XYZ file of C-alpha atoms in Angstrom:
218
model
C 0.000 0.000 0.000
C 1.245 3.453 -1.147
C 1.199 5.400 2.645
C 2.314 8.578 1.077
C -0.842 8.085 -1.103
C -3.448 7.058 2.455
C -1.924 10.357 3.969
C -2.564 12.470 1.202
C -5.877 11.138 0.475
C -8.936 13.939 0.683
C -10.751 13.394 3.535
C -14.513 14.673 4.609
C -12.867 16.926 7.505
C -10.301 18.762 5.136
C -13.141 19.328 3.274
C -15.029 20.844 5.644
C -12.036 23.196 6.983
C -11.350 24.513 4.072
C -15.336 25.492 3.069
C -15.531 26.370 6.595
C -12.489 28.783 6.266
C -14.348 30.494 3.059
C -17.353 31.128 4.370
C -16.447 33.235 7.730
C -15.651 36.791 7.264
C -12.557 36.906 9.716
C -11.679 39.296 12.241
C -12.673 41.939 9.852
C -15.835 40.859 8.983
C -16.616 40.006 12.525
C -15.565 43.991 13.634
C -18.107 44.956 11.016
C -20.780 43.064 12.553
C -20.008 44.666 16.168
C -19.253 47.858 15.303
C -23.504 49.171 14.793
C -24.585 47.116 17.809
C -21.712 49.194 19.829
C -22.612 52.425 18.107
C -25.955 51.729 19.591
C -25.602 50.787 22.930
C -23.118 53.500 23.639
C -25.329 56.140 22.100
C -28.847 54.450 24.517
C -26.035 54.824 27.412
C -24.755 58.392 26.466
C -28.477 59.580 25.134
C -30.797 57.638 26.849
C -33.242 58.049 23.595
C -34.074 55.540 21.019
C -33.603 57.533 17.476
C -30.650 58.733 18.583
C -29.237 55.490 18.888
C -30.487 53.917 16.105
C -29.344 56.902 13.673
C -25.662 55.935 15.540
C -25.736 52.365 14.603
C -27.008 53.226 11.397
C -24.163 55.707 10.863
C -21.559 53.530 11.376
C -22.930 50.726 9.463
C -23.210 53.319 6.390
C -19.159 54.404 6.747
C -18.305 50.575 6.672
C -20.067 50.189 3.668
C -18.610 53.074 1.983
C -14.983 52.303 3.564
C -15.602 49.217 1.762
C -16.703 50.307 -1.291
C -14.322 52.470 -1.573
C -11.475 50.196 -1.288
C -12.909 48.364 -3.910
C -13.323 45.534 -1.742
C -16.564 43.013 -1.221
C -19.106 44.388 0.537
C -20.483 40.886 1.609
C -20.047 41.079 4.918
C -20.617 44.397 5.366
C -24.074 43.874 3.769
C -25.033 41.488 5.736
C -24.217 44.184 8.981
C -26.009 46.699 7.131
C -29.412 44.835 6.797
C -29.209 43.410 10.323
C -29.129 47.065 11.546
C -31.795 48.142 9.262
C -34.276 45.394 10.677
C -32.910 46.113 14.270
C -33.703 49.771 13.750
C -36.923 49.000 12.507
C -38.217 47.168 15.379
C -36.565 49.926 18.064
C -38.466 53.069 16.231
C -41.501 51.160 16.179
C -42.456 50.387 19.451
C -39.696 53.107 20.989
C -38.235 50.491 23.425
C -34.528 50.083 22.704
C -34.475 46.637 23.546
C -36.712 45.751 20.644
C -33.767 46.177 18.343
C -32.214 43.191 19.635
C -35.397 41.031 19.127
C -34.918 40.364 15.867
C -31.282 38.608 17.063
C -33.014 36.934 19.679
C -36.292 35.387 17.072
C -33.445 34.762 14.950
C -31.418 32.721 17.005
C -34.553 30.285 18.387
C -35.151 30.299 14.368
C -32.126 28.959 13.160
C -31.614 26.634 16.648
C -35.020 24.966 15.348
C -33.964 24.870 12.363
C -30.720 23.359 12.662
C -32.653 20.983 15.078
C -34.853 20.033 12.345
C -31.795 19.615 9.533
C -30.058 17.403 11.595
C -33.297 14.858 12.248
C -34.014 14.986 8.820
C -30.207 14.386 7.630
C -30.360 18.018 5.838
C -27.721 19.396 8.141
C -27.010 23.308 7.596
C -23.436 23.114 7.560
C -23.479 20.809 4.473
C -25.203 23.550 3.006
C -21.757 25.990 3.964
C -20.135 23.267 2.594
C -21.802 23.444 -0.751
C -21.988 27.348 -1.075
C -18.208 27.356 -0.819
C -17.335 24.644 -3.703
C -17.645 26.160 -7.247
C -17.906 22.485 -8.090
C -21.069 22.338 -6.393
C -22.506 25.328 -8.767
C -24.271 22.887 -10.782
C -25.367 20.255 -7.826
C -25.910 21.835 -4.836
C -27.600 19.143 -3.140
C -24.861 16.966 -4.454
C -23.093 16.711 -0.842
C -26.032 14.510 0.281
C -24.873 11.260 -1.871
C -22.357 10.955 0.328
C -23.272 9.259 3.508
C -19.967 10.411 5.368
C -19.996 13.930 4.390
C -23.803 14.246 5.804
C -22.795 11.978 9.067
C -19.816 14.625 9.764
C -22.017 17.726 8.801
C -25.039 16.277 10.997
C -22.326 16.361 13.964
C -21.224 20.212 13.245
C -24.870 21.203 13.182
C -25.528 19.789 16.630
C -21.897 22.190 17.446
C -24.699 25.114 15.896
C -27.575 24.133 17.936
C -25.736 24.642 21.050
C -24.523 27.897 20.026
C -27.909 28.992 19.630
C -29.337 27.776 22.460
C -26.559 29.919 24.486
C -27.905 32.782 22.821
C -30.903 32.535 23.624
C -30.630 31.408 27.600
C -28.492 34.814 28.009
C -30.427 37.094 25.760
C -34.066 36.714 26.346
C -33.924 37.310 29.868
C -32.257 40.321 29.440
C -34.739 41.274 26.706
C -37.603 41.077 29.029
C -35.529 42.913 31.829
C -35.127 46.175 29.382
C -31.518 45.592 30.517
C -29.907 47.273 26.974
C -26.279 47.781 27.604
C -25.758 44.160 28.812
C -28.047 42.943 25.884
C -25.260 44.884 23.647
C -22.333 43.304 25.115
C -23.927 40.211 25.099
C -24.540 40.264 21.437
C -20.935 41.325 20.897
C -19.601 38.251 23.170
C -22.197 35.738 21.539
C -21.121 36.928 17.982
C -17.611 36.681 16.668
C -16.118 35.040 19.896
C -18.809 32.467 20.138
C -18.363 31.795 17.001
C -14.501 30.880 17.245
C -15.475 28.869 20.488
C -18.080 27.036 18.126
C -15.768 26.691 15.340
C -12.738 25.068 17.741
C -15.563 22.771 18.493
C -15.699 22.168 15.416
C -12.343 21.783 14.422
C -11.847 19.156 17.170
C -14.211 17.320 15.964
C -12.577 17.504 12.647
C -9.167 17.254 13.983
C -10.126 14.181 15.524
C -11.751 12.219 12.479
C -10.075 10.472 9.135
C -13.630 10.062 7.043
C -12.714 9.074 3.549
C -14.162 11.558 0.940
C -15.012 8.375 -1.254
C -17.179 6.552 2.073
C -21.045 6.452 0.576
């Protein structure tokens, strides 16, 4: 048996790093995504009035945008940043209660925990989806991933990983939604974003670290 040949064989995990990789925005894209939330919590803490803080967040999500525009670089994260403020804002100025802009976080969260719940049971798991969004090769057959019984057994593990990153979100958040506590809802948001994201993605990546799944195993 070649071993050079075994080691250098594709495997379901390297697979998964490397979509995994792609589809996170880094530290950058993870700034971009904190950046409104802090605009608006230090603006409720400073002002103590609603529109004001929503105009901040909305401010700084604006300059990011053009920052990256500018620099002729994707937008994509940025965009996504943009319309999460615009929602948020929209829920704050319409019932005036500045904890209402993190509701939408909060419904979203219990969404995609369900969701994810739901994927795994049903052998759909979400991050096979990641998976196929970040393979060109997949342009044609994006549902491709599923004929293969060991990339959907790994995936249906890293969903679970997803699941309990929601469910953290949601244990923390909603009580503080219903106290009208805002500033600790904001740094909450901030902690449960990027940097619960690396702690899910380590997770992860243990997980991955410790498997060998042949690419080929169907």
């Amino acid at each position: 048996m070649d071993t050079e040949a075994v080691v250098d064989a594709p495997t379901v995990e390297g697979l998964i790093k490397e979509r995994l990789s792609a589809a996170l925005g880094g530290w950058r894209g993870s700034l971009e995504t904190a950046l409104p939330t802090a605009a608006f919590v230090v603006a409720w803490v400073w002002a103590h009035d609603v529109r004001t803080a929503v105009y901040a967040a909305v401010a700084v999500a604006v300059v990011l945008l053009v920052v990256r525009l500018a620099m002729r670089q994707t937008p994509r994260y940025v965009f996504s940043a943009v319309i999460a403020t615009a929602i948020a804002a929209f829920f704050a100025l319409r019932s005036g209660q500045a904890q209402d802009a993190f509701l939408p976080g909060i419904l979203g969260s219990i969404g995609f925990g369900l969701l994810s719940i739901v994927s795994v049971l049903g052998r759909w798991p979400l991050v096979g989806f990641i998976v196929a969004a970040g393979d060109p090769a997949m342009a044609e057959d994006p549902l491709g991933w599923r004929r293969n019984a060991a990339l959907v057994r790994v995936c249906n593990r890293l969903t679970l990983v997803l699941v309990g990153l929601y469910a953290v979100r949601v244990a923390i958040m909603l009580p503080l939604y219903f106290a009208g506590q805002v500033a600790l809802l904001g740094v909450s948001k901030i902690v449960l974003g990027w940097p619960a994201y690396l702690a899910a993605v380590a997770v992860m990546g243990l997980i991955l670290v410790r498997g060998n799944t042949a690419l080929s195993d169907d």
